[in-house]
Amino acid sequence: MTTESLLAQQNALLQQLIDLLQQKQPLGFSEAPRPRYIYCNRSQNCLWYWLNDAREVVPISQTALTCMVEKLEFKQVERRGRDTWKIHLHVKADRRYILEAGYDSNFSKSLLSALSVLTPAQLQQPITIEVQAAESDEVLFCRVYVNGELVFAPWDDSTSWKVVAKRAITNVEAANTARLMKTDSPQESPASKLVGSLN
């Protein structure tokens, strides 16, 4: 065998190792890869929760979620036999989650306000979403942090929510477009760099 063919074979093996290490879905038994809905409200005597396969409430004891934001949308859904509008924030953390809250809730207003002031570059980094109970038993706020710093995004009764929501959605979409362009751009693999340095 020639040196070139040995290097090509080594390059192929290194690439297989890299691909295996970057594999997104682990081999073996696991939970289904579908996103888990996280309900952000205080209706179940907790700050946020999810429903298991038996539709039982599973409270989340942690008050913060660090994640990558993938998508923000408004959805009309049926809850308790009636149609209602919800905000769905699609995020990626230890798994994919969809955070759901009433479109006009204090949680959603706090979230939209923060996402509207963050730049697409900031939204390409992990953010931390913290749930915060108000003194009233029904009210839930959220705080958003970037690099450990609280995002200052005040709002009040005069806030134009259509403008804020549109800006938040635009920022999230721009961040994800930029992130996808980075991952889709042709980059030289570490194995190719190794082979190239030997020539």
mmCIF file of C-alpha atoms in Angstrom:
data_model
loop_
_atom_site.group_PDB
_atom_site.id
_atom_site.type_symbol
_atom_site.label_atom_id
_atom_site.label_comp_id
_atom_site.label_asym_id
_atom_site.label_seq_id
_atom_site.Cartn_x
_atom_site.Cartn_y
_atom_site.Cartn_z
ATOM 1 C CA MET A 1 0.000 0.000 0.000
ATOM 2 C CA THR A 2 1.168 3.475 -0.767
ATOM 3 C CA THR A 3 1.434 6.235 1.791
ATOM 4 C CA GLU A 4 -1.404 8.065 0.073
ATOM 5 C CA SER A 5 -3.771 5.100 0.281
ATOM 6 C CA LEU A 6 -2.871 4.555 3.954
ATOM 7 C CA LEU A 7 -3.535 8.214 4.678
ATOM 8 C CA ALA A 8 -6.832 8.051 2.781
ATOM 9 C CA GLN A 9 -7.861 4.983 4.791
ATOM 10 C CA GLN A 10 -6.846 6.709 8.043
ATOM 11 C CA ASN A 11 -8.757 9.824 6.953
ATOM 12 C CA ALA A 12 -11.900 7.730 6.359
ATOM 13 C CA LEU A 13 -11.580 6.080 9.789
ATOM 14 C CA LEU A 14 -11.060 9.424 11.510
ATOM 15 C CA GLN A 15 -14.106 10.839 9.738
ATOM 16 C CA GLN A 16 -16.186 7.843 10.891
ATOM 17 C CA LEU A 17 -15.068 8.507 14.477
ATOM 18 C CA ILE A 18 -15.967 12.178 14.183
ATOM 19 C CA ASP A 19 -19.373 11.309 12.734
ATOM 20 C CA LEU A 20 -20.005 8.823 15.538
ATOM 21 C CA LEU A 21 -19.008 11.333 18.217
ATOM 22 C CA GLN A 22 -21.292 13.973 16.702
ATOM 23 C CA GLN A 23 -24.225 11.592 16.398
ATOM 24 C CA LYS A 24 -27.310 13.331 17.732
ATOM 25 C CA GLN A 25 -29.449 10.301 18.610
ATOM 26 C CA PRO A 26 -27.691 7.800 20.881
ATOM 27 C CA LEU A 27 -27.972 4.136 20.020
ATOM 28 C CA GLY A 28 -30.095 1.873 22.226
ATOM 29 C CA PHE A 29 -33.343 2.345 24.138
ATOM 30 C CA SER A 30 -34.387 5.908 24.849
ATOM 31 C CA GLU A 31 -37.373 8.188 24.981
ATOM 32 C CA ALA A 32 -38.969 9.207 21.694
ATOM 33 C CA PRO A 33 -37.169 12.208 20.183
ATOM 34 C CA ARG A 34 -40.378 14.256 19.922
ATOM 35 C CA PRO A 35 -40.338 17.575 21.765
ATOM 36 C CA ARG A 36 -41.752 17.743 25.278
ATOM 37 C CA TYR A 37 -44.342 20.440 25.907
ATOM 38 C CA ILE A 38 -43.642 22.541 28.983
ATOM 39 C CA TYR A 39 -46.694 24.416 30.234
ATOM 40 C CA CYS A 40 -45.727 27.747 31.742
ATOM 41 C CA ASN A 41 -48.558 28.630 34.102
ATOM 42 C CA ARG A 42 -49.490 28.178 37.731
ATOM 43 C CA SER A 43 -52.697 26.207 37.180
ATOM 44 C CA GLN A 44 -51.223 22.996 38.653
ATOM 45 C CA ASN A 45 -49.760 24.445 41.881
ATOM 46 C CA CYS A 46 -46.287 24.732 40.351
ATOM 47 C CA LEU A 47 -44.479 27.209 38.101
ATOM 48 C CA TRP A 48 -44.163 24.978 35.056
ATOM 49 C CA TYR A 49 -44.844 21.338 34.271
ATOM 50 C CA TRP A 50 -45.221 18.705 31.577
ATOM 51 C CA LEU A 51 -47.684 15.868 31.070
ATOM 52 C CA ASN A 52 -46.538 12.248 30.991
ATOM 53 C CA ASP A 53 -48.037 9.623 28.644
ATOM 54 C CA ALA A 54 -50.875 9.032 31.129
ATOM 55 C CA ARG A 55 -51.631 12.808 30.932
ATOM 56 C CA GLU A 56 -50.553 13.246 34.556
ATOM 57 C CA VAL A 57 -48.941 16.505 35.645
ATOM 58 C CA VAL A 58 -45.196 16.284 36.284
ATOM 59 C CA PRO A 59 -44.043 19.476 38.058
ATOM 60 C CA ILE A 60 -40.606 20.817 37.196
ATOM 61 C CA SER A 61 -38.748 21.737 40.363
ATOM 62 C CA GLN A 62 -35.946 23.673 38.659
ATOM 63 C CA THR A 63 -36.732 27.341 38.107
ATOM 64 C CA ALA A 64 -34.475 27.898 35.091
ATOM 65 C CA LEU A 65 -33.845 26.305 31.701
ATOM 66 C CA THR A 66 -30.673 27.002 29.721
ATOM 67 C CA CYS A 67 -31.291 26.369 26.049
ATOM 68 C CA MET A 68 -30.819 27.327 22.420
ATOM 69 C CA VAL A 69 -33.833 29.095 20.935
ATOM 70 C CA GLU A 70 -34.930 27.519 17.650
ATOM 71 C CA LYS A 71 -38.334 29.003 16.836
ATOM 72 C CA LEU A 72 -40.999 31.354 18.192
ATOM 73 C CA GLU A 73 -44.584 31.156 17.003
ATOM 74 C CA PHE A 74 -48.189 31.894 17.896
ATOM 75 C CA LYS A 75 -50.495 28.878 17.663
ATOM 76 C CA GLN A 76 -54.219 28.465 17.978
ATOM 77 C CA VAL A 77 -54.841 25.342 20.067
ATOM 78 C CA GLU A 78 -57.757 23.706 21.806
ATOM 79 C CA ARG A 79 -57.577 23.705 25.593
ATOM 80 C CA ARG A 80 -60.431 22.633 27.875
ATOM 81 C CA GLY A 81 -62.796 22.377 24.926
ATOM 82 C CA ARG A 82 -62.208 25.839 23.484
ATOM 83 C CA ASP A 83 -59.853 27.460 20.998
ATOM 84 C CA THR A 84 -57.223 29.758 22.428
ATOM 85 C CA TRP A 85 -53.979 31.389 21.261
ATOM 86 C CA LYS A 86 -50.668 30.336 22.767
ATOM 87 C CA ILE A 87 -47.034 31.260 22.361
ATOM 88 C CA HIS A 88 -44.798 28.329 21.509
ATOM 89 C CA LEU A 89 -41.088 28.779 22.055
ATOM 90 C CA HIS A 90 -39.162 25.859 20.536
ATOM 91 C CA VAL A 91 -35.855 25.300 22.311
ATOM 92 C CA LYS A 92 -33.080 22.734 22.394
ATOM 93 C CA ALA A 93 -31.440 21.736 25.671
ATOM 94 C CA ASP A 94 -30.872 18.204 26.970
ATOM 95 C CA ARG A 95 -33.750 17.444 24.563
ATOM 96 C CA ARG A 96 -36.162 19.516 22.502
ATOM 97 C CA TYR A 97 -38.850 21.390 24.407
ATOM 98 C CA ILE A 98 -41.764 23.599 23.429
ATOM 99 C CA LEU A 99 -42.573 26.160 26.087
ATOM 100 C CA GLU A 100 -46.264 27.043 25.940
ATOM 101 C CA ALA A 101 -47.990 30.003 27.581
ATOM 102 C CA GLY A 102 -51.085 32.085 26.952
ATOM 103 C CA TYR A 103 -50.299 34.695 24.316
ATOM 104 C CA ASP A 104 -51.304 37.563 26.624
ATOM 105 C CA SER A 105 -49.957 36.154 29.910
ATOM 106 C CA ASN A 106 -47.308 37.990 31.922
ATOM 107 C CA PHE A 107 -44.920 35.106 31.194
ATOM 108 C CA SER A 108 -45.362 35.602 27.433
ATOM 109 C CA LYS A 109 -45.076 39.367 27.650
ATOM 110 C CA SER A 110 -41.836 39.088 29.646
ATOM 111 C CA LEU A 111 -40.464 36.509 27.191
ATOM 112 C CA LEU A 112 -41.457 38.450 24.057
ATOM 113 C CA SER A 113 -40.061 41.668 25.455
ATOM 114 C CA ALA A 114 -36.690 40.047 26.210
ATOM 115 C CA LEU A 115 -36.455 38.266 22.841
ATOM 116 C CA SER A 116 -37.291 41.526 21.053
ATOM 117 C CA VAL A 117 -34.293 43.379 22.546
ATOM 118 C CA LEU A 118 -31.753 40.586 22.053
ATOM 119 C CA THR A 119 -29.724 40.661 18.864
ATOM 120 C CA PRO A 120 -29.636 37.687 16.497
ATOM 121 C CA ALA A 121 -25.962 37.241 17.504
ATOM 122 C CA GLN A 122 -26.967 36.969 21.173
ATOM 123 C CA LEU A 123 -29.706 34.469 20.250
ATOM 124 C CA GLN A 124 -27.111 32.212 18.619
ATOM 125 C CA GLN A 125 -25.775 31.611 22.131
ATOM 126 C CA PRO A 126 -27.537 29.698 24.913
ATOM 127 C CA ILE A 127 -30.000 31.744 26.949
ATOM 128 C CA THR A 128 -31.452 30.971 30.357
ATOM 129 C CA ILE A 129 -35.178 31.304 30.944
ATOM 130 C CA GLU A 130 -36.213 31.603 34.588
ATOM 131 C CA VAL A 131 -39.794 31.337 35.830
ATOM 132 C CA GLN A 132 -40.699 33.713 38.602
ATOM 133 C CA ALA A 133 -43.881 33.653 40.666
ATOM 134 C CA ALA A 134 -45.629 36.900 41.443
ATOM 135 C CA GLU A 135 -47.355 37.562 44.744
ATOM 136 C CA SER A 136 -50.698 36.705 43.164
ATOM 137 C CA ASP A 137 -51.358 32.959 43.037
ATOM 138 C CA GLU A 138 -52.041 32.981 39.306
ATOM 139 C CA VAL A 139 -49.379 35.289 37.882
ATOM 140 C CA LEU A 140 -46.114 33.978 36.444
ATOM 141 C CA PHE A 141 -43.303 36.084 35.003
ATOM 142 C CA CYS A 142 -40.157 35.041 33.227
ATOM 143 C CA ARG A 143 -36.664 36.428 33.220
ATOM 144 C CA VAL A 144 -34.179 35.876 30.429
ATOM 145 C CA TYR A 145 -30.422 35.809 30.917
ATOM 146 C CA VAL A 146 -27.603 35.882 28.372
ATOM 147 C CA ASN A 147 -24.115 34.963 29.602
ATOM 148 C CA GLY A 148 -25.411 35.143 33.165
ATOM 149 C CA GLU A 149 -26.653 38.722 32.736
ATOM 150 C CA LEU A 150 -30.337 39.602 33.126
ATOM 151 C CA VAL A 151 -31.851 41.013 29.926
ATOM 152 C CA PHE A 152 -33.445 44.364 30.747
ATOM 153 C CA ALA A 153 -36.648 44.574 28.726
ATOM 154 C CA PRO A 154 -39.334 46.588 30.525
ATOM 155 C CA TRP A 155 -42.922 46.718 29.311
ATOM 156 C CA ASP A 156 -46.182 48.295 30.448
ATOM 157 C CA ASP A 157 -49.795 48.811 29.404
ATOM 158 C CA SER A 158 -48.797 51.085 26.513
ATOM 159 C CA THR A 159 -46.467 48.511 24.897
ATOM 160 C CA SER A 160 -47.350 47.706 21.277
ATOM 161 C CA TRP A 161 -47.357 43.896 21.445
ATOM 162 C CA LYS A 162 -47.699 43.414 17.678
ATOM 163 C CA VAL A 163 -44.453 45.348 17.160
ATOM 164 C CA VAL A 164 -42.689 43.541 20.033
ATOM 165 C CA ALA A 165 -43.850 40.094 18.840
ATOM 166 C CA LYS A 166 -42.827 40.782 15.241
ATOM 167 C CA ARG A 167 -39.363 41.970 16.361
ATOM 168 C CA ALA A 168 -38.922 38.931 18.636
ATOM 169 C CA ILE A 169 -39.887 36.500 15.849
ATOM 170 C CA THR A 170 -37.598 38.320 13.375
ATOM 171 C CA ASN A 171 -34.653 38.139 15.836
ATOM 172 C CA VAL A 172 -35.162 34.414 16.455
ATOM 173 C CA GLU A 173 -35.472 33.672 12.721
ATOM 174 C CA ALA A 174 -32.348 35.723 11.901
ATOM 175 C CA ALA A 175 -30.362 33.938 14.629
ATOM 176 C CA ASN A 176 -31.347 30.528 13.332
ATOM 177 C CA THR A 177 -30.663 31.452 9.719
ATOM 178 C CA ALA A 178 -27.161 32.594 10.715
ATOM 179 C CA ARG A 179 -26.630 29.440 12.808
ATOM 180 C CA LEU A 180 -27.709 27.217 9.900
ATOM 181 C CA MET A 181 -25.427 29.062 7.494
ATOM 182 C CA LYS A 182 -22.495 28.411 9.842
ATOM 183 C CA THR A 183 -23.217 24.693 10.048
ATOM 184 C CA ASP A 184 -23.944 24.339 6.328
ATOM 185 C CA SER A 185 -20.836 26.185 5.173
ATOM 186 C CA PRO A 186 -18.195 23.841 3.815
ATOM 187 C CA GLN A 187 -15.557 23.390 6.455
ATOM 188 C CA GLU A 188 -12.480 21.269 6.206
ATOM 189 C CA SER A 189 -12.823 18.245 8.487
ATOM 190 C CA PRO A 190 -10.147 17.618 11.113
ATOM 191 C CA ALA A 191 -9.203 14.446 9.229
ATOM 192 C CA SER A 192 -8.732 16.414 5.974
ATOM 193 C CA LYS A 193 -6.600 18.974 7.785
ATOM 194 C CA LEU A 194 -4.394 16.169 9.091
ATOM 195 C CA VAL A 195 -3.913 14.697 5.611
ATOM 196 C CA GLY A 196 -3.326 18.153 4.134
ATOM 197 C CA SER A 197 -0.604 18.937 6.678
ATOM 198 C CA LEU A 198 1.271 15.760 5.747
ATOM 199 C CA ASN A 199 1.692 16.792 2.118
#
